[in-house]
Short mmCIF file of C-alpha atoms and ligand atoms in Angstrom, two decimals:
data_model
loop_
_atom_site.label_atom_id
_atom_site.label_comp_id
_atom_site.label_asym_id
_atom_site.label_seq_id
_atom_site.Cartn_x
_atom_site.Cartn_y
_atom_site.Cartn_z
CA MET A 1 84.80 -254.69 -16.79
CA ASP A 2 83.57 -256.38 -19.98
CA ASP A 3 86.04 -254.41 -22.03
CA ILE A 4 88.98 -255.99 -20.18
CA ASP A 5 90.62 -258.95 -21.90
CA ILE A 6 91.67 -260.92 -18.95
CA SER A 7 93.94 -263.31 -20.87
CA LEU A 8 96.53 -260.53 -21.26
CA TYR A 9 97.00 -260.12 -17.49
CA ASN A 10 98.27 -261.95 -14.55
CA THR A 11 96.29 -261.37 -11.46
CA VAL A 12 97.60 -260.76 -7.96
CA THR A 13 95.51 -260.62 -4.90
CA GLU A 14 96.83 -258.77 -1.90
CA GLY A 15 94.66 -257.68 0.98
CA LYS A 16 91.36 -256.72 -0.42
CA ALA A 17 92.73 -255.83 -3.89
CA THR A 18 93.07 -258.00 -6.87
CA ILE A 19 95.35 -256.44 -9.46
CA LEU A 20 95.63 -257.14 -13.19
CA PHE A 21 99.12 -256.61 -14.42
CA PRO A 22 100.21 -257.18 -17.99
CA LYS A 23 101.99 -260.36 -18.70
CA THR A 24 104.41 -258.08 -20.65
CA ASN A 25 105.48 -256.52 -17.32
CA GLU A 26 105.19 -252.92 -18.40
CA VAL A 27 104.23 -251.69 -15.00
CA PHE A 28 106.18 -252.18 -11.86
CA TYR A 29 105.02 -254.74 -9.28
CA ASN A 30 107.10 -256.13 -6.38
CA PRO A 31 105.41 -258.80 -4.30
CA ILE A 32 108.10 -258.50 -1.58
CA GLN A 33 106.68 -255.09 -0.93
CA GLU A 34 103.49 -256.50 0.57
CA PHE A 35 104.98 -255.93 4.00
CA ASN A 36 105.56 -252.26 3.13
CA ARG A 37 101.95 -251.93 1.90
CA ASP A 38 100.60 -253.81 4.97
CA MET A 39 102.58 -251.60 7.44
CA SER A 40 101.38 -248.44 5.52
CA ILE A 41 97.75 -249.30 5.88
CA ALA A 42 98.09 -250.11 9.57
CA ALA A 43 100.15 -246.86 10.04
CA ILE A 44 97.59 -244.74 8.07
CA ARG A 45 94.69 -246.29 9.98
CA THR A 46 96.27 -245.61 13.26
CA TRP A 47 97.14 -242.07 12.26
CA SER A 48 93.78 -241.44 10.89
CA ASP A 49 92.09 -242.43 14.20
CA MET A 50 94.20 -239.64 15.91
CA PHE A 51 93.87 -237.07 13.07
CA LEU A 52 90.01 -237.46 12.84
CA GLN A 53 89.65 -237.41 16.77
CA GLU A 54 91.67 -234.22 16.77
CA LYS A 55 89.45 -232.69 14.14
CA ARG A 56 86.39 -233.64 16.11
CA ASP A 57 87.92 -232.23 19.43
CA ARG A 58 88.51 -228.90 17.46
CA LEU A 59 84.91 -228.80 16.24
CA GLU A 60 83.54 -229.53 19.76
CA LYS A 61 85.63 -226.81 21.16
CA LYS A 62 84.35 -224.38 18.49
CA LEU A 63 80.86 -225.52 19.28
CA ALA A 64 81.17 -224.77 22.97
CA SER A 65 82.36 -221.28 22.35
CA THR A 66 80.02 -220.26 19.41
CA LYS A 67 77.12 -217.98 20.11
CA SER A 68 75.49 -217.99 16.66
CA GLU A 69 72.67 -220.49 16.56
CA LYS A 70 73.12 -221.03 12.82
CA GLU A 71 76.81 -221.87 13.26
CA ARG A 72 75.88 -224.12 16.22
CA GLN A 73 73.41 -226.13 14.11
CA ARG A 74 76.13 -226.45 11.31
CA LEU A 75 78.69 -227.72 13.77
CA THR A 76 76.27 -230.07 15.54
CA GLU A 77 75.20 -231.54 12.17
CA ILE A 78 78.92 -232.26 11.21
CA LEU A 79 79.55 -233.87 14.49
CA ASP A 80 76.39 -235.94 14.49
CA THR A 81 76.80 -237.12 10.84
CA ASN A 82 80.60 -237.30 10.63
CA THR A 83 80.26 -235.16 7.38
CA GLY A 84 83.72 -233.93 6.45
CA LEU A 85 85.38 -236.03 9.08
CA ASN A 86 87.54 -237.85 6.53
CA PHE A 87 90.83 -237.40 4.80
CA ASN A 88 92.54 -237.68 1.42
CA VAL A 89 95.71 -239.35 0.23
CA LEU A 90 98.21 -238.67 -2.57
CA GLU A 91 100.06 -241.78 -3.84
CA ALA A 92 102.62 -239.90 -5.88
CA LEU A 93 104.31 -242.71 -7.60
CA ALA A 94 101.54 -245.38 -7.89
CA ALA A 95 102.61 -247.91 -10.63
CA THR A 96 99.73 -250.53 -11.00
CA GLY A 97 97.61 -248.68 -8.39
CA LEU A 98 97.73 -251.73 -6.12
CA ARG A 99 98.61 -249.68 -3.09
CA SER A 100 95.94 -246.94 -3.80
CA ILE A 101 93.25 -249.57 -4.36
CA ARG A 102 94.15 -251.35 -1.08
CA TYR A 103 94.03 -247.95 0.73
CA ALA A 104 90.63 -247.28 -0.78
CA LYS A 105 89.26 -250.75 0.20
CA GLU A 106 90.92 -251.20 3.60
CA ILE A 107 91.11 -247.77 5.20
CA PRO A 108 87.88 -246.36 6.53
CA ASN A 109 87.04 -242.58 6.25
CA LEU A 110 89.14 -242.22 3.17
CA ARG A 111 87.53 -239.46 0.99
CA GLN A 112 89.81 -239.91 -2.07
CA VAL A 113 93.17 -241.26 -2.96
CA VAL A 114 94.97 -239.73 -5.95
CA ALA A 115 96.96 -242.41 -7.67
CA ASN A 116 99.58 -240.70 -9.76
CA ASP A 117 102.34 -241.88 -12.04
CA LEU A 118 104.49 -240.48 -14.65
CA LEU A 119 103.87 -243.23 -17.23
CA ASP A 120 101.08 -243.72 -19.62
CA ASP A 121 101.07 -247.53 -19.02
CA ALA A 122 101.00 -247.11 -15.38
CA VAL A 123 97.98 -244.71 -15.44
CA GLU A 124 96.17 -246.93 -17.89
CA SER A 125 96.88 -249.91 -15.40
CA ILE A 126 95.51 -247.86 -12.51
CA ARG A 127 92.29 -247.11 -14.45
CA ARG A 128 91.95 -250.82 -15.30
CA ASN A 129 92.47 -251.87 -11.85
CA ILE A 130 89.98 -249.30 -10.44
CA ILE A 131 87.38 -250.84 -12.75
CA TYR A 132 88.36 -254.42 -12.04
CA ASN A 133 88.11 -253.84 -8.29
CA GLY A 134 84.62 -252.27 -8.50
CA LEU A 135 85.68 -248.90 -7.46
CA ASP A 136 84.98 -245.53 -9.10
CA GLU A 137 87.31 -242.70 -10.06
CA GLY A 138 85.83 -240.45 -7.33
CA LEU A 139 87.43 -242.66 -4.66
CA VAL A 140 90.56 -243.59 -6.49
CA ARG A 141 91.55 -240.69 -8.91
CA PRO A 142 94.09 -241.73 -11.50
CA ASN A 143 96.39 -238.86 -12.49
CA LYS A 144 99.20 -238.72 -14.91
CA GLY A 145 102.05 -236.34 -13.77
CA ASP A 146 105.42 -235.95 -12.50
CA ALA A 147 105.21 -236.38 -8.75
CA MET A 148 107.47 -233.35 -8.31
CA ARG A 149 104.78 -231.16 -10.16
CA VAL A 150 101.91 -232.77 -8.29
CA VAL A 151 103.36 -231.96 -4.91
CA TYR A 152 104.44 -228.46 -5.85
CA ASP A 153 100.98 -227.79 -7.36
CA THR A 154 99.75 -227.52 -3.68
CA VAL A 155 102.19 -224.66 -2.75
CA GLY A 156 100.37 -221.44 -1.94
CA THR A 157 97.00 -223.22 -1.81
CA HIS A 158 94.85 -224.65 0.92
CA GLN A 159 94.51 -227.86 -1.29
CA LYS A 160 96.76 -230.13 0.73
CA TYR A 161 96.84 -233.81 1.00
CA ASP A 162 96.27 -235.39 4.55
CA VAL A 163 98.58 -238.25 3.60
CA VAL A 164 101.40 -238.07 1.08
CA ASP A 165 102.97 -241.45 0.13
CA LEU A 166 106.26 -241.50 -1.68
CA ASP A 167 107.45 -244.95 -2.83
CA PRO A 168 109.89 -244.29 -5.60
CA TYR A 169 112.57 -246.45 -7.14
CA GLY A 170 115.68 -245.71 -5.12
CA SER A 171 115.85 -242.34 -3.32
CA ALA A 172 112.96 -240.27 -2.36
CA ALA A 173 115.26 -237.19 -1.77
CA PRO A 174 114.25 -235.34 -4.90
CA PHE A 175 110.58 -235.38 -3.89
CA ILE A 176 111.04 -234.35 -0.23
CA ASP A 177 111.06 -230.46 -0.61
CA GLY A 178 107.68 -230.49 -2.41
CA ALA A 179 106.23 -233.34 -0.23
CA VAL A 180 106.81 -231.49 3.09
CA GLN A 181 104.81 -228.63 1.73
CA ALA A 182 102.01 -230.82 0.29
CA VAL A 183 100.90 -232.38 3.57
CA SER A 184 98.21 -230.79 5.58
CA ASP A 185 98.84 -229.74 9.12
CA GLY A 186 99.11 -232.77 11.29
CA GLY A 187 99.06 -234.91 8.10
CA LEU A 188 101.24 -238.00 7.51
CA LEU A 189 104.12 -238.29 5.20
CA CYS A 190 105.19 -241.87 4.28
CA VAL A 191 108.52 -242.25 2.64
CA THR A 192 110.28 -245.23 1.16
CA CYS A 193 113.97 -245.07 0.27
CA THR A 194 115.44 -248.28 -1.42
CA ASP A 195 118.91 -246.71 -2.02
CA LEU A 196 120.35 -248.32 0.99
CA ALA A 197 123.78 -248.87 -0.47
CA ILE A 198 124.09 -245.07 -0.62
CA LEU A 199 122.29 -244.39 2.67
CA THR A 200 124.44 -246.81 4.61
CA GLY A 201 127.67 -245.44 2.94
CA SER A 202 128.67 -248.94 1.86
CA MET A 203 130.58 -247.55 -1.09
CA HIS A 204 130.83 -243.75 -1.48
CA PRO A 205 129.75 -241.78 1.70
CA GLU A 206 130.16 -238.56 -0.28
CA THR A 207 127.20 -239.68 -2.55
CA CYS A 208 125.06 -240.02 0.45
CA PHE A 209 126.07 -236.48 1.58
CA GLY A 210 125.22 -235.17 -1.96
CA LYS A 211 121.71 -236.64 -1.64
CA TYR A 212 120.77 -236.43 1.91
CA ASN A 213 123.05 -233.73 3.32
CA GLY A 214 124.50 -236.09 5.90
CA MET A 215 127.54 -238.41 6.17
CA PRO A 216 126.71 -242.06 6.75
CA LEU A 217 128.58 -244.33 9.19
CA LYS A 218 128.83 -247.82 7.88
CA LYS A 219 130.70 -249.85 10.48
CA THR A 220 128.40 -250.66 13.26
CA PHE A 221 124.90 -249.01 13.02
CA PRO A 222 124.53 -248.35 9.29
CA HIS A 223 120.75 -248.89 9.13
CA GLU A 224 119.90 -246.82 12.11
CA MET A 225 122.21 -244.06 10.86
CA ALA A 226 120.37 -244.34 7.53
CA LEU A 227 116.99 -243.76 9.11
CA ARG A 228 118.45 -240.79 11.12
CA LEU A 229 119.82 -239.33 7.99
CA VAL A 230 116.41 -239.53 6.26
CA LEU A 231 114.70 -237.98 9.27
CA GLN A 232 117.20 -235.18 9.33
CA MET A 233 116.65 -234.37 5.69
CA LEU A 234 112.77 -234.36 6.28
CA GLN A 235 113.17 -231.92 9.10
CA THR A 236 115.58 -229.65 7.49
CA SER A 237 113.42 -229.45 4.39
CA ALA A 238 110.22 -228.86 6.50
CA GLY A 239 111.95 -226.26 8.61
CA ARG A 240 112.36 -224.00 5.66
CA TYR A 241 108.60 -223.72 5.49
CA ARG A 242 108.01 -223.20 9.27
CA ARG A 243 107.05 -226.78 9.58
CA TYR A 244 108.43 -229.48 11.77
CA ILE A 245 108.17 -233.33 11.70
CA VAL A 246 107.34 -235.86 14.55
CA PRO A 247 108.37 -239.48 13.65
CA MET A 248 105.57 -241.95 14.32
CA VAL A 249 107.42 -245.07 13.30
CA THR A 250 110.55 -245.49 11.42
CA CYS A 251 111.61 -248.82 9.90
CA SER A 252 114.52 -250.49 8.39
CA ILE A 253 113.20 -253.33 6.41
CA ASP A 254 114.98 -255.89 4.17
CA PHE A 255 116.51 -253.61 1.42
CA TYR A 256 114.88 -250.40 2.11
CA LEU A 257 113.58 -247.82 4.76
CA ARG A 258 110.06 -246.81 5.33
CA VAL A 259 109.37 -243.86 7.61
CA PHE A 260 106.09 -242.36 8.86
CA VAL A 261 106.14 -238.82 10.20
CA ARG A 262 103.55 -236.26 11.02
CA VAL A 263 104.08 -232.83 9.68
CA TYR A 264 103.05 -229.65 11.61
CA THR A 265 103.11 -225.94 10.84
CA SER A 266 104.75 -224.13 13.78
CA PRO A 267 107.66 -221.69 13.91
CA ASN A 268 108.06 -222.61 17.50
CA GLY A 269 108.19 -226.29 16.62
CA VAL A 270 111.03 -225.55 14.12
CA LYS A 271 113.01 -223.76 16.91
CA GLU A 272 113.51 -227.25 18.57
CA ALA A 273 115.08 -228.81 15.35
CA ALA A 274 118.66 -227.81 16.21
CA SER A 275 118.58 -229.86 19.39
CA LYS A 276 116.91 -232.79 17.63
CA ILE A 277 119.77 -232.87 15.09
CA GLY A 278 123.47 -233.57 15.72
CA LEU A 279 126.64 -235.20 14.78
CA ILE A 280 127.61 -238.75 15.68
CA TYR A 281 131.14 -239.72 16.42
CA GLU A 282 132.18 -243.21 15.96
CA CYS A 283 135.69 -244.44 16.98
CA THR A 284 137.62 -246.06 14.09
CA GLY A 285 139.32 -248.48 16.47
CA CYS A 286 136.77 -249.79 19.07
CA HIS A 287 133.55 -248.31 17.41
CA SER A 288 132.44 -246.59 20.72
CA PHE A 289 130.05 -243.78 19.72
CA ALA A 290 128.71 -240.48 21.01
CA THR A 291 126.31 -237.84 19.99
CA GLN A 292 126.79 -234.13 19.61
CA PRO A 293 123.50 -232.11 19.41
CA LEU A 294 123.80 -229.04 17.39
CA GLY A 295 121.53 -227.03 19.62
CA GLN A 296 120.25 -227.13 23.10
CA VAL A 297 117.03 -225.95 24.87
CA GLU A 298 117.20 -224.53 28.37
CA PHE A 299 114.28 -223.25 30.48
CA LYS A 300 114.73 -219.85 32.04
CA GLU A 301 113.43 -219.24 35.59
CA ASN A 302 110.03 -217.85 34.18
CA GLY A 303 109.74 -221.05 32.24
CA VAL A 304 110.51 -219.53 28.93
CA LYS A 305 112.65 -221.65 26.56
CA ARG A 306 116.04 -220.50 25.53
CA HIS A 307 117.78 -221.89 22.47
CA SER A 308 121.48 -221.96 22.15
CA PRO A 309 124.43 -223.83 20.40
CA GLY A 310 125.10 -227.30 21.77
CA PHE A 311 128.26 -227.84 24.01
CA GLY A 312 130.88 -230.11 22.67
CA PRO A 313 132.73 -232.05 21.44
CA PRO A 314 131.46 -235.13 23.32
CA VAL A 315 134.76 -237.05 22.69
CA ASN A 316 138.50 -236.29 22.89
CA THR A 317 140.68 -236.19 19.85
CA ALA A 318 141.82 -239.73 20.55
CA CYS A 319 139.23 -242.26 21.86
CA ASP A 320 139.40 -242.57 25.68
CA HIS A 321 138.95 -246.29 25.38
CA CYS A 322 141.44 -247.29 22.50
CA GLY A 323 143.32 -244.18 21.56
CA ASN A 324 142.03 -244.00 17.91
CA PRO A 325 140.53 -241.12 16.05
CA HIS A 326 136.72 -240.91 15.30
CA HIS A 327 134.82 -240.65 12.12
CA VAL A 328 132.10 -237.92 12.18
CA GLY A 329 128.76 -238.86 10.81
CA GLY A 330 125.58 -236.75 10.23
CA PRO A 331 124.06 -234.29 10.70
CA ALA A 332 121.50 -236.79 11.63
CA TRP A 333 118.26 -236.88 13.62
CA ILE A 334 119.16 -237.66 17.18
CA ALA A 335 115.64 -237.48 18.79
CA PRO A 336 113.45 -240.56 19.12
CA LEU A 337 112.76 -242.52 15.96
CA HIS A 338 109.24 -243.58 17.00
CA ASP A 339 106.22 -242.26 19.03
CA LYS A 340 105.72 -245.18 21.32
CA ASN A 341 102.07 -244.34 21.93
CA PHE A 342 101.54 -244.50 18.27
CA VAL A 343 103.55 -247.80 17.93
CA GLY A 344 101.40 -249.31 20.68
CA LYS A 345 98.15 -248.32 19.00
CA MET A 346 99.47 -249.62 15.61
CA LEU A 347 100.55 -253.01 17.22
CA GLN A 348 97.17 -253.36 18.96
CA HIS A 349 95.34 -252.62 15.67
CA VAL A 350 97.46 -255.40 13.84
CA MET A 351 96.71 -257.84 16.69
CA ASP A 352 92.98 -257.13 16.49
CA ASN A 353 92.97 -257.33 12.70
CA GLU A 354 95.32 -260.19 11.76
CA GLN A 355 93.13 -261.45 9.03
CA ASN A 356 93.53 -258.22 7.02
CA TYR A 357 97.36 -258.43 6.80
CA GLY A 358 99.19 -261.25 4.88
CA THR A 359 102.32 -260.29 6.69
CA HIS A 360 100.81 -259.86 10.24
CA LYS A 361 103.36 -262.11 11.88
CA ARG A 362 106.16 -260.05 10.78
CA MET A 363 104.28 -256.80 11.52
CA LYS A 364 103.69 -257.90 15.00
CA GLY A 365 107.46 -258.93 15.33
CA MET A 366 108.80 -255.70 14.07
CA LEU A 367 106.39 -253.40 15.95
CA SER A 368 107.12 -255.39 19.12
CA VAL A 369 110.79 -254.85 18.89
CA ILE A 370 110.27 -251.22 17.97
CA GLN A 371 108.07 -250.79 21.00
CA GLU A 372 110.93 -252.14 23.27
CA GLU A 373 113.61 -250.01 21.56
CA VAL A 374 115.66 -247.85 23.77
CA GLU A 375 115.48 -244.29 22.41
CA ASP A 376 119.10 -243.30 22.57
CA PRO A 377 120.80 -243.06 19.20
CA CYS A 378 122.49 -246.06 17.61
CA TYR A 379 123.54 -249.49 18.66
CA TRP A 380 126.31 -251.75 19.29
CA THR A 381 126.49 -255.38 17.93
CA ILE A 382 127.87 -258.41 19.53
CA GLN A 383 129.88 -259.13 16.49
CA ARG A 384 131.70 -255.71 16.63
CA ILE A 385 132.19 -255.62 20.44
CA CYS A 386 133.61 -259.17 20.66
CA GLY A 387 135.47 -258.77 17.32
CA THR A 388 137.09 -255.64 18.73
CA LEU A 389 138.39 -257.65 21.77
CA HIS A 390 139.02 -260.92 19.84
CA CYS A 391 136.94 -262.71 22.56
CA ASN A 392 134.21 -265.29 22.47
CA GLY A 393 130.71 -263.92 21.66
CA ILE A 394 129.16 -262.84 24.95
CA PRO A 395 125.61 -264.24 25.31
CA MET A 396 122.92 -261.48 24.81
CA LEU A 397 121.28 -262.51 28.17
CA ASP A 398 124.54 -261.98 29.97
CA LEU A 399 125.21 -258.66 28.45
CA PHE A 400 121.64 -257.32 28.80
CA SER A 401 121.53 -258.58 32.45
CA ALA A 402 124.86 -256.78 33.34
CA ILE A 403 123.53 -253.62 31.67
CA LEU A 404 120.31 -253.75 33.49
CA ASN A 405 121.96 -254.66 36.85
CA ALA A 406 124.28 -251.64 36.38
CA GLY A 407 121.07 -249.48 36.28
CA TYR A 408 120.81 -248.67 32.59
CA ARG A 409 118.23 -249.43 29.97
CA VAL A 410 118.93 -251.98 27.24
CA SER A 411 117.03 -253.37 24.12
CA SER A 412 117.67 -254.80 20.81
CA SER A 413 117.19 -252.74 17.61
CA HIS A 414 114.56 -253.76 14.96
CA CYS A 415 117.50 -252.98 12.42
CA GLY A 416 119.04 -256.53 12.93
CA PRO A 417 119.65 -259.38 15.33
CA GLN A 418 122.43 -259.25 17.93
CA THR A 419 122.10 -255.61 18.22
CA ILE A 420 122.29 -253.67 21.48
CA LYS A 421 120.78 -250.35 22.22
CA THR A 422 121.39 -248.79 25.61
CA ASN A 423 121.86 -245.52 27.44
CA ALA A 424 124.91 -247.06 29.30
CA PRO A 425 127.97 -245.03 28.47
CA PRO A 426 130.77 -246.99 26.50
CA ILE A 427 132.92 -247.26 29.57
CA VAL A 428 130.16 -249.43 31.17
CA VAL A 429 129.92 -251.70 28.11
CA TRP A 430 133.67 -252.16 28.05
CA ASP A 431 133.82 -252.85 31.76
CA ILE A 432 131.20 -255.64 31.37
CA LEU A 433 133.39 -256.99 28.47
CA ARG A 434 136.53 -256.84 30.66
CA GLU A 435 134.73 -258.94 33.34
CA PHE A 436 133.47 -261.37 30.64
CA VAL A 437 137.00 -261.66 29.30
CA LYS A 438 138.42 -262.54 32.87
CA LYS A 439 136.04 -265.65 32.67
CA HIS A 440 136.68 -266.39 29.06
CA PRO A 441 140.32 -265.38 28.52
CA VAL A 442 141.62 -264.02 25.11
CA VAL A 443 144.86 -265.40 23.77
CA MET A 444 146.91 -262.17 23.83
CA ALA A 445 149.82 -263.59 21.87
CA ASN A 446 147.58 -263.27 18.66
CA ILE A 447 146.73 -259.69 19.18
CA ASP A 448 148.73 -256.85 17.60
CA GLU A 449 150.61 -254.47 19.76
CA ASP A 450 148.55 -251.41 18.76
CA SER A 451 145.23 -253.28 18.67
CA PRO A 452 142.20 -251.61 20.52
CA ALA A 453 141.80 -254.78 22.37
CA ARG A 454 145.15 -254.51 24.11
CA MET A 455 144.30 -250.91 25.33
CA ILE A 456 140.80 -251.78 26.40
CA LEU A 457 141.84 -255.01 28.28
CA ALA A 458 144.79 -253.33 29.87
CA LYS A 459 142.47 -251.30 32.10
CA GLU A 460 140.70 -252.63 35.12
CA PRO A 461 136.89 -252.23 35.30
CA THR A 462 135.54 -249.35 37.44
CA THR A 463 131.84 -250.51 37.15
CA ALA A 464 130.54 -253.22 39.61
CA VAL A 465 129.61 -255.86 36.97
CA ASP A 466 126.84 -258.31 37.92
CA PHE A 467 125.92 -261.03 35.38
CA THR A 468 122.97 -262.26 37.61
CA ARG A 469 120.07 -263.14 35.23
CA HIS A 470 117.86 -259.87 35.17
CA PRO A 471 114.12 -260.64 34.90
CA ASN A 472 113.84 -258.00 32.14
CA ALA A 473 116.85 -259.34 30.16
CA LYS A 474 114.61 -261.54 27.96
CA PRO A 475 112.34 -259.12 25.97
CA GLU A 476 108.69 -260.17 25.40
CA SER A 477 109.23 -259.68 21.71
CA ARG A 478 111.31 -262.86 21.66
CA ASN A 479 108.28 -264.91 21.17
CA THR A 480 107.55 -263.07 17.86
CA VAL A 481 108.99 -263.12 14.36
CA ARG A 482 111.49 -260.50 15.14
CA TYR A 483 113.95 -260.70 12.14
CA GLN A 484 113.11 -261.83 8.67
CA GLN A 485 115.37 -264.24 6.77
CA ASN A 486 115.57 -263.60 3.08
CA PRO A 487 111.90 -263.66 2.22
CA ALA A 488 112.24 -265.20 -1.30
CA PRO A 489 114.94 -266.16 -3.89
CA ASN A 490 116.33 -263.06 -5.76
CA TRP A 491 114.45 -260.63 -3.51
CA GLY A 492 115.31 -257.02 -3.40
CA PRO A 493 114.34 -253.70 -5.10
CA LYS A 494 112.92 -254.69 -8.50
CA ALA A 495 114.27 -253.37 -11.79
CA ARG A 496 112.34 -250.49 -13.24
CA ALA A 497 109.30 -251.49 -15.21
CA GLY A 498 109.58 -251.17 -18.96
CA LYS A 499 111.84 -254.14 -19.97
CA LYS A 500 109.33 -255.91 -22.19
CA ARG A 501 108.58 -259.63 -21.41
CA LYS A 502 106.91 -262.11 -23.45
CA ALA A 503 103.61 -263.62 -22.07
CA ASP A 504 105.59 -266.78 -21.11
CA GLY A 505 107.74 -264.55 -19.02
CA SER A 506 110.91 -264.52 -21.19
CA THR A 507 112.52 -261.19 -21.96
CA ILE A 508 112.08 -259.65 -25.23
CA GLU A 509 115.50 -258.64 -26.58
CA ASP A 510 115.92 -255.05 -27.50
C1 SAM B 1 108.55 -248.42 -6.96
S1 SAM B 1 107.27 -248.09 -8.16
C2 SAM B 1 105.84 -247.70 -7.17
C3 SAM B 1 105.20 -248.98 -6.50
C4 SAM B 1 103.95 -248.70 -5.93
N1 SAM B 1 103.91 -247.56 -4.89
C5 SAM B 1 103.42 -249.97 -5.10
O1 SAM B 1 103.33 -250.01 -3.88
O2 SAM B 1 103.04 -250.89 -5.90
C6 SAM B 1 107.70 -246.47 -8.72
C7 SAM B 1 106.83 -245.86 -9.71
O3 SAM B 1 107.14 -244.50 -9.84
C8 SAM B 1 106.89 -244.08 -11.15
N2 SAM B 1 107.71 -242.82 -11.35
C9 SAM B 1 109.02 -242.58 -11.41
N3 SAM B 1 109.30 -241.38 -11.46
C10 SAM B 1 108.28 -240.70 -11.38
C11 SAM B 1 107.88 -239.29 -11.31
N4 SAM B 1 108.81 -238.37 -11.39
N5 SAM B 1 106.66 -238.99 -11.12
C12 SAM B 1 105.63 -239.90 -10.96
N6 SAM B 1 105.87 -241.20 -11.06
C13 SAM B 1 107.17 -241.61 -11.23
C14 SAM B 1 107.31 -245.22 -12.04
O4 SAM B 1 106.70 -245.20 -13.30
C15 SAM B 1 106.81 -246.38 -11.10
O5 SAM B 1 105.61 -246.81 -11.60
ZN1 ZN B 2 137.92 -246.48 20.60
#
């Protein structure tokens, strides 16, 4: 510590770590990502409780069936002393080491975190910060290397990482094939993607296909679609190595995605993948949507599973509601985005440990909305539905009540305010809007002859629509910070480190 000239650095304290980063900004640091790091710590802690309990259960089972006295003694000692009941982490793109140091200081039972980065400056910074935080290189091991090489080094060995964390600039896609092989069985893969413009298809959907092997749909549910494209890519990559993923919690946050999935080795698990992946059709006129699973699983009489191609398509060539053609998105993950048991535990952990997390209010808000989310893929938005019909905005409480009164599930999506996730088919949603429009008429003279609104509003509802306030129409999460406004001026993904700054903050011209 005596060797460090503190005057050359700014300090940032986040959680239990204080990081020195050079005033010349040679190493990447983005304060807005505190939420990402807080969520990651809470997710890894929640996962590690499960992972270590599963390890313990396996040892106890082994102990119960072991005859050898020597082996019994060995197992009893492990269980009594917790020896070996720990885990390791690879932070493959670690920059200043802030995240790794927080992991080391804030996550119990962590044996070692390898903090890897490609750049000399970053690795030097990691070393400096390990010392400054009073840690040793046994617990946080700095490593200089290409993340790609580091994950592939595990292939063909038993030296896996229990947690692999990928937090790159932009897309994590290039690292995924190696990362799904580098995680231990039942381990946790944590992935950030900040290339949302690509993943939501806002400009060039073909670029998204090139990177993620799936077509985005940008009109109504771009962020959930983006999450589903990333999960599809994770499963497709894992499947090549007889592995499958189980999403624990999958978040769309500000300008990026952060997903946490467990990875298991099981050829039988891989067989389920085709029924968890599918195409998503979105009408180009009224934006009704439908999913098409690529596979399906049936149970034979003897209880054995039979896998076959899915039946389809789920829509007609022209939309039943407005007569327009559909866009096809995907292949995308169409199974649940979250494990609700996991989310419940993570939320409880945050509520019990608020003091540990600078962003705990937002964590509680996002996890509460996620816990309430209906699992069926994708969402409507009030803006889209009412924009399609050129009608007044239907109050969320009226829409939610009518859906619940018709016997369907409904929730918001954590992806954005004024979103509606439901298992109600589109005809029910349009019937509710038809009744709403009867009470709040639309000026038809302003609407084009071939507009979707005309075709939808020309039909009489077939659903009995009841707007009576339903007791579950107001979600409990309403009392939390559900959606973040822009957190700071000029927020967003930060530029790559390397643009030299003078100590006063001004940029040094090249
Ligand atoms: C977004 S920053 C990481 C931020 C960090 N995870 C945090 O939470 O503070 C990305 C880092 O990845 C490093 N990097 C880029 N390409 C890499 C590669 N192929 N292998 C290893 N590190 C790489 C960069 O040097 C940079 O420090
Ligand atoms: Zn339509």
